[in-house]
């Protein structure tokens, strides 16, 4: 059997980076290119290849400890390729593939197509690289590689005042949070003398200045809270998601959020787990408070919206609170692979059902349908298949046994039971019940309400329709297939 070089374990990220470079070359040669088929084809093939390679490596055992117990590390241990890195590379690449397929129709008559695809793939490269980061400096560079293209993507529709305003707010808040995160890194470095995760963890056993370390950790929590759209750094999300093209809203609310969480998992579980840190600042307690507040704020705000896209945006804030359970339930100062794996599993399922829901919004925008609940009245009479897919997304997001969201929430609930954090479980149940109310409003409008006399759909875009239906199919299949996802996530979490 041919033994591949070690660096090839980074292939999913490298494939995304290579695809971004090819698209940039096309853009530099022909900035006004409108060859949508070529651009979407290159982006789609690159993202699909990255997703398939990730699955291939996971199934083949790449990223598991070698005989001497060591993981694959590259560039003097600055990057590590383990099952968690491959898990999140698959998540990011699969979401990107759905978004690119949907963008084929969405961007067909719009300008700056090459820039759109190259920026999207470039952001995905940074998100994938973030999963392999083994040090605070690399993590910050990867985070910026993911963030800077995202700001531009929100404003890609330059003639749309709402998009430009949303991008400006997103950029300003993002720049502030990057500064906070970087300052937190500098304080942790000042306290421990190292940036690499393992070295930081080792330095903590020798005694460090608790005050400097505590403030540094708290500022890193702030940076993570921004990237995951957690309260109180969530207010950019509804604005950015509403102003951005709907496929980009899907990309940011799913892949970008996952990237924020893998950063949190790496930093807090690998580098900042231990009695020395918890004595300086109990970040588990901080995440417990963040999780509960984020769940309630996100879901109550979603319940008061009349705009479906903003409702989904606030709903994504609520789901950030659910995933935070993966860190908030790590009680006892030790890593619990089941707890952490539950959060990772929910992120994967959420990636498909939330991306599908936003792509349905893109489909509605393509048809020129408004954004309020009333605008969706009777839509099922014109597009029953797409509305059935949207019903699957919404009920799965609520946690009903129609998709993988049922088991992902159930596992999170069991994680709170195992760790004794009953209040997190109670908050999860209450907010899931509340979310069913506002998700049902959309389903009721589509299937029960009478359509407006002017409602008539003439075109059914192949790309958008395909992306929505594939996302719905995967969401349903994740119900019987959730055990495999959970086991993979738990194995990956146990390696930290």
XYZ file of C-alpha atoms in Angstrom:
496
model
C 0.000 0.000 0.000
C 1.289 3.472 -0.871
C 2.041 5.581 2.203
C 0.947 9.164 1.614
C 3.136 12.018 2.930
C 2.020 13.414 6.276
C 1.092 16.798 4.867
C -1.625 15.229 2.697
C -3.742 14.857 5.854
C -4.389 18.575 5.393
C -5.858 17.912 1.935
C -9.440 19.129 2.656
C -8.123 22.555 3.636
C -5.559 22.593 0.823
C -8.234 21.707 -1.752
C -10.344 24.638 -0.585
C -7.332 26.962 -0.696
C -6.354 25.764 -4.181
C -9.915 26.306 -5.403
C -9.907 29.839 -4.016
C -6.619 30.579 -5.825
C -8.012 29.287 -9.140
C -11.094 31.481 -8.747
C -8.913 34.486 -7.882
C -6.888 33.875 -11.048
C -10.069 33.826 -13.106
C -11.139 37.064 -11.441
C -7.770 38.721 -12.069
C -7.756 37.696 -15.758
C -11.380 38.631 -16.407
C -12.792 40.755 -13.539
C -16.145 41.124 -15.310
C -16.529 37.440 -16.033
C -20.152 36.316 -16.153
C -19.372 32.693 -16.919
C -21.507 31.513 -14.030
C -21.313 27.866 -15.095
C -17.504 27.834 -14.984
C -17.221 29.722 -11.697
C -19.886 27.727 -9.878
C -18.488 24.531 -11.360
C -14.954 25.184 -10.088
C -16.193 26.243 -6.641
C -18.589 23.303 -6.439
C -16.013 20.709 -7.504
C -13.423 22.076 -5.071
C -15.808 22.088 -2.108
C -17.225 18.665 -2.965
C -13.707 17.224 -3.285
C -12.844 18.664 0.152
C -15.981 17.141 1.695
C -15.394 13.717 0.125
C -11.730 13.741 1.152
C -12.690 14.563 4.736
C -15.096 11.619 4.888
C -12.506 9.353 3.264
C -9.896 10.306 5.860
C -12.339 9.947 8.782
C -13.448 6.481 7.656
C -9.838 5.483 6.926
C -8.724 6.396 10.446
C -6.621 9.432 9.548
C -6.285 11.690 12.544
C -6.338 8.874 15.081
C -3.263 8.443 17.333
C -0.343 6.533 15.804
C 1.254 3.534 17.508
C 3.329 5.876 19.672
C 0.177 7.796 20.617
C 1.026 10.898 18.581
C -1.359 12.735 16.256
C -0.409 14.168 12.873
C 1.202 17.537 13.479
C 2.619 19.916 10.899
C 4.768 23.057 10.787
C 6.475 22.508 14.125
C 3.198 21.532 15.816
C 1.393 24.719 14.770
C -1.235 22.623 12.983
C -2.681 19.305 14.074
C -4.840 17.020 11.934
C -7.053 14.867 14.109
C -10.599 13.565 13.744
C -12.007 16.850 15.061
C -10.211 18.837 12.348
C -11.548 16.457 9.685
C -15.047 16.506 11.226
C -15.249 20.285 10.956
C -13.601 20.316 7.516
C -16.409 18.057 6.318
C -19.018 20.301 7.939
C -17.648 23.474 6.349
C -17.094 21.881 2.927
C -20.547 20.275 2.781
C -22.283 23.541 3.722
C -20.151 25.343 1.127
C -21.164 22.830 -1.541
C -24.871 23.437 -0.872
C -24.341 27.202 -0.908
C -22.388 27.109 -4.187
C -25.031 24.943 -5.899
C -27.740 27.346 -4.739
C -25.674 30.364 -5.776
C -25.630 29.182 -9.391
C -29.187 30.472 -9.799
C -29.047 33.224 -7.197
C -26.012 34.935 -8.769
C -26.936 34.229 -12.411
C -27.941 37.811 -13.232
C -25.741 39.610 -10.710
C -22.340 41.292 -11.086
C -19.002 40.340 -9.461
C -19.612 36.613 -9.733
C -15.905 35.649 -9.673
C -15.351 37.737 -6.543
C -18.399 36.179 -4.927
C -17.235 32.595 -5.423
C -13.572 33.263 -4.624
C -14.413 35.103 -1.392
C -16.814 32.362 -0.327
C -14.253 29.594 -0.849
C -11.516 31.695 0.766
C -13.644 32.171 3.882
C -14.294 28.418 3.956
C -10.535 27.811 3.765
C -10.026 29.897 6.889
C -12.856 28.086 8.687
C -11.383 24.694 7.784
C -7.881 25.812 8.838
C -9.296 26.943 12.169
C -10.165 23.329 12.958
C -6.490 22.350 12.661
C -5.038 25.292 14.603
C -2.860 24.150 17.483
C -1.860 27.551 18.777
C -3.398 30.935 19.532
C -1.422 32.763 16.830
C -2.458 30.331 14.083
C -6.021 30.416 15.374
C -6.111 34.210 15.091
C -4.732 34.184 11.532
C -7.250 31.510 10.488
C -10.045 33.445 12.168
C -9.197 36.579 10.208
C -8.904 34.573 6.980
C -12.465 33.439 7.604
C -13.773 36.816 8.772
C -12.398 39.343 6.240
C -13.976 37.706 3.143
C -17.220 37.341 5.123
C -17.460 41.119 5.621
C -17.094 41.666 1.877
C -19.598 38.935 1.031
C -22.339 40.595 3.078
C -21.872 43.737 0.926
C -21.446 41.920 -2.396
C -24.721 43.497 -3.613
C -23.179 46.989 -3.688
C -26.319 48.701 -4.964
C -28.385 47.332 -2.090
C -28.327 49.905 0.730
C -29.346 47.305 3.309
C -26.459 44.994 2.372
C -23.865 47.759 2.570
C -25.176 49.001 5.920
C -25.221 45.452 7.328
C -21.679 44.822 6.107
C -20.428 48.043 7.697
C -21.932 47.134 11.077
C -20.605 43.584 10.750
C -17.120 44.872 9.922
C -16.996 47.402 12.759
C -18.178 44.943 15.391
C -15.931 42.254 13.927
C -12.888 44.530 14.042
C -13.630 45.379 17.670
C -14.042 41.723 18.619
C -10.792 40.811 16.813
C -9.011 43.431 18.897
C -10.533 42.046 22.089
C -9.613 38.495 21.111
C -6.047 39.485 20.210
C -5.587 41.369 23.459
C -6.837 38.317 25.324
C -4.249 36.206 23.492
C -1.496 38.639 24.464
C -2.486 38.440 28.152
C -2.528 34.641 28.100
C 0.898 34.751 26.439
C 2.086 37.158 29.082
C 0.915 34.809 31.832
C 2.128 31.523 30.342
C 4.935 32.524 27.957
C 3.537 30.416 25.159
C 0.962 30.488 22.359
C 0.816 26.813 21.511
C -2.113 25.030 23.165
C -0.153 22.151 24.721
C 2.563 24.505 25.980
C -0.030 26.838 27.509
C -1.609 23.889 29.315
C 1.816 22.758 30.577
C 2.722 26.253 31.786
C -0.467 26.445 33.836
C 0.728 23.607 36.060
C 3.731 25.682 37.169
C 1.723 28.552 38.592
C 0.881 31.725 36.671
C -0.351 35.266 37.503
C -4.034 34.599 38.094
C -5.209 38.159 37.453
C -3.594 38.535 34.020
C -4.648 35.030 33.031
C -8.234 35.574 34.183
C -8.681 38.798 32.192
C -7.057 37.200 29.147
C -9.376 34.195 29.275
C -12.398 36.447 29.709
C -11.421 38.465 26.611
C -10.966 35.277 24.602
C -14.493 34.267 25.677
C -15.677 37.594 24.232
C -13.980 36.894 20.900
C -15.529 33.449 20.732
C -18.959 34.826 21.689
C -18.816 37.240 18.736
C -17.862 34.560 16.239
C -20.617 32.221 17.458
C -23.199 35.052 17.660
C -23.727 34.423 21.363
C -25.245 36.990 23.728
C -24.176 39.743 24.387
C -22.167 39.857 21.132
C -25.035 38.639 18.949
C -26.565 41.903 17.757
C -24.626 41.930 14.490
C -26.158 38.624 13.382
C -29.774 39.675 12.543
C -28.507 42.736 10.668
C -25.840 40.846 8.710
C -28.048 37.850 7.914
C -30.928 40.060 6.756
C -28.754 42.320 4.622
C -26.617 39.603 3.026
C -27.650 37.540 0.004
C -29.617 34.595 1.402
C -27.005 31.943 0.396
C -24.374 33.954 2.287
C -26.707 34.157 5.282
C -26.878 30.355 5.162
C -23.098 30.112 4.914
C -22.393 32.502 7.793
C -25.056 31.146 10.136
C -23.883 27.535 9.676
C -20.241 27.195 8.598
C -18.994 30.386 10.254
C -20.724 29.510 13.505
C -19.186 26.023 13.415
C -15.751 27.594 12.928
C -16.284 29.746 16.006
C -17.171 26.712 18.064
C -14.231 24.578 16.945
C -12.020 27.486 17.998
C -13.699 27.468 21.411
C -13.363 23.701 21.768
C -9.653 23.795 20.903
C -8.748 26.743 23.086
C -10.708 25.962 26.222
C -10.491 22.155 26.277
C -6.898 21.763 25.064
C -5.178 24.835 26.490
C -7.317 26.251 29.286
C -8.701 23.198 31.042
C -7.421 22.694 34.556
C -7.628 23.867 38.140
C -5.170 26.760 37.633
C -7.398 28.438 35.045
C -10.630 27.653 36.847
C -9.141 29.188 39.998
C -8.381 32.397 38.060
C -11.723 32.465 36.273
C -14.364 29.746 36.145
C -14.965 29.819 32.400
C -17.314 26.831 32.658
C -19.606 28.993 34.809
C -19.242 31.844 32.309
C -20.334 29.542 29.480
C -23.237 28.263 31.580
C -24.530 31.810 31.973
C -23.886 32.551 28.279
C -25.693 29.377 27.204
C -28.853 30.076 29.201
C -29.023 33.771 28.306
C -28.276 33.104 24.626
C -31.018 30.481 24.418
C -33.676 32.733 25.955
C -32.684 35.975 24.193
C -32.413 34.291 20.786
C -35.688 32.406 20.988
C -37.778 35.176 22.563
C -36.498 37.644 19.954
C -37.280 35.156 17.186
C -40.817 34.729 18.496
C -41.516 38.465 18.124
C -40.348 38.821 14.504
C -42.636 39.351 11.516
C -39.788 38.964 9.022
C -39.020 35.293 8.301
C -35.336 35.935 7.562
C -34.851 37.827 10.822
C -36.740 35.091 12.641
C -34.238 32.544 11.320
C -31.379 34.877 12.262
C -32.526 35.120 15.882
C -33.248 31.395 15.842
C -29.600 30.814 14.956
C -28.670 32.814 18.054
C -30.808 30.445 20.110
C -29.055 27.453 18.552
C -25.693 28.954 19.528
C -26.974 28.691 23.088
C -27.755 25.002 22.582
C -24.239 24.265 21.276
C -22.702 26.180 24.171
C -23.962 23.325 26.354
C -21.033 21.377 24.900
C -18.731 23.637 26.937
C -21.068 24.693 29.734
C -21.668 21.110 30.867
C -17.938 20.330 31.184
C -18.093 20.361 34.943
C -15.474 18.884 37.231
C -12.477 20.379 35.455
C -12.107 17.526 32.994
C -12.949 16.732 29.399
C -16.138 14.749 28.915
C -16.135 13.362 25.365
C -19.888 12.700 25.469
C -20.693 16.309 26.404
C -18.322 17.821 23.864
C -19.356 15.292 21.199
C -23.019 16.218 21.719
C -22.253 19.828 20.907
C -20.271 18.811 17.810
C -23.081 16.511 16.622
C -25.662 19.272 16.959
C -23.436 21.576 14.916
C -23.268 19.039 12.080
C -27.032 18.464 11.977
C -27.661 22.189 12.381
C -25.353 22.818 9.413
C -27.714 21.009 7.062
C -31.112 21.993 8.457
C -30.252 25.660 8.992
C -28.488 25.981 5.627
C -31.525 24.417 3.971
C -33.886 26.859 5.692
C -31.902 29.900 4.568
C -31.608 28.496 1.034
C -35.405 28.196 0.985
C -35.479 31.918 1.810
C -33.134 32.407 -1.164
C -35.610 30.481 -3.299
C -38.441 32.712 -2.101
C -36.358 35.822 -2.862
C -35.665 34.426 -6.328
C -39.426 34.217 -6.886
C -39.851 37.790 -5.661
C -41.853 36.770 -2.604
C -41.738 39.179 0.337
C -40.122 38.445 3.672
C -43.047 38.520 6.110
C -44.991 35.486 7.306
C -48.045 36.665 5.339
C -46.034 36.718 2.125
C -45.598 32.933 2.453
C -49.379 32.342 2.572
C -50.387 29.475 0.308
C -46.895 29.012 -1.102
C -47.346 25.227 -0.926
C -49.979 25.419 -3.672
C -47.257 26.611 -6.062
C -44.158 24.798 -4.732
C -45.237 21.812 -2.597
C -41.884 20.002 -2.775
C -39.852 23.002 -1.618
C -42.396 23.760 1.125
C -42.214 20.139 2.297
C -38.434 20.523 2.544
C -38.846 23.766 4.514
C -41.249 21.988 6.861
C -38.610 19.330 7.484
C -35.996 22.005 8.246
C -38.192 23.946 10.656
C -39.574 20.976 12.580
C -36.094 19.452 12.802
C -34.742 22.755 14.108
C -37.487 22.640 16.740
C -36.405 19.127 17.718
C -39.341 17.085 16.409
C -38.530 13.516 15.253
C -38.636 14.375 11.560
C -34.892 14.970 11.147
C -31.545 14.715 12.884
C -32.356 17.722 15.088
C -34.414 15.451 17.331
C -31.482 13.254 18.341
C -28.948 16.100 18.454
C -31.094 17.926 21.008
C -31.799 14.693 22.860
C -28.071 14.009 23.196
C -27.506 17.559 24.447
C -30.240 16.979 27.015
C -28.584 13.716 28.107
C -25.277 15.581 28.379
C -26.832 17.967 30.902
C -28.266 15.011 32.835
C -24.887 13.242 32.959
C -23.116 16.379 34.155
C -25.797 17.349 36.648
C -26.417 20.723 35.003
C -30.181 20.300 35.137
C -30.845 24.014 34.618
C -29.208 23.817 31.172
C -31.474 20.893 30.289
C -34.535 22.785 31.512
C -33.573 25.823 29.438
C -33.100 23.575 26.398
C -36.591 22.069 26.790
C -38.332 25.412 27.410
C -36.675 27.101 24.456
C -37.278 24.163 22.113
C -40.989 24.365 22.983
C -40.954 28.127 22.358
C -39.209 27.688 19.020
C -41.930 25.305 17.880
C -44.362 28.246 18.100
C -42.578 30.512 15.647
C -41.441 27.731 13.320
C -45.062 26.558 13.092
C -46.122 30.052 11.979
C -44.152 29.575 8.751
C -45.523 26.056 8.203
C -49.083 27.288 8.816
C -48.634 30.154 6.364
C -47.291 27.860 3.628
C -49.760 24.998 3.975
C -52.972 26.310 5.595
C -53.415 29.986 4.742
C -55.062 30.985 1.487
C -52.641 32.280 -1.151
C -52.805 35.837 -2.421
C -54.429 36.147 -5.827
C -51.191 37.521 -7.286
C -49.089 34.548 -6.138
C -47.858 32.699 -9.205
C -44.528 30.973 -9.691
C -43.338 30.545 -13.255
C -39.712 29.379 -12.914
C -38.199 26.631 -10.799
C -34.409 27.189 -10.592
C -32.590 23.857 -10.764
C -29.607 24.779 -8.585
C -31.574 26.313 -5.729
C -34.166 23.564 -5.803
C -31.496 20.856 -5.824
C -29.631 22.397 -2.869
C -32.832 22.713 -0.818
C -33.944 19.148 -1.535
C -30.497 17.640 -0.870
C -30.300 19.500 2.455
C -33.769 18.178 3.371
C -32.830 14.624 2.387
C -29.661 14.708 4.493
C -31.597 16.209 7.432
C -34.057 13.293 7.304
C -31.330 10.670 6.828
C -29.483 12.022 9.862
C -32.383 10.756 11.985
C -31.537 7.046 11.475
C -27.866 7.843 10.846
C -27.296 9.982 13.909
C -25.560 7.201 15.823
C -22.655 7.219 13.338
C -22.351 11.002 13.610
C -22.428 10.871 17.393
C -19.784 8.134 17.602
C -17.469 10.022 15.226
C -17.908 13.235 17.193
C -17.328 11.499 20.509
C -14.171 9.825 19.190
C -12.913 13.171 17.931
C -13.686 14.861 21.240
C -11.903 12.136 23.218
C -8.638 12.993 21.430
C -8.472 16.507 22.885
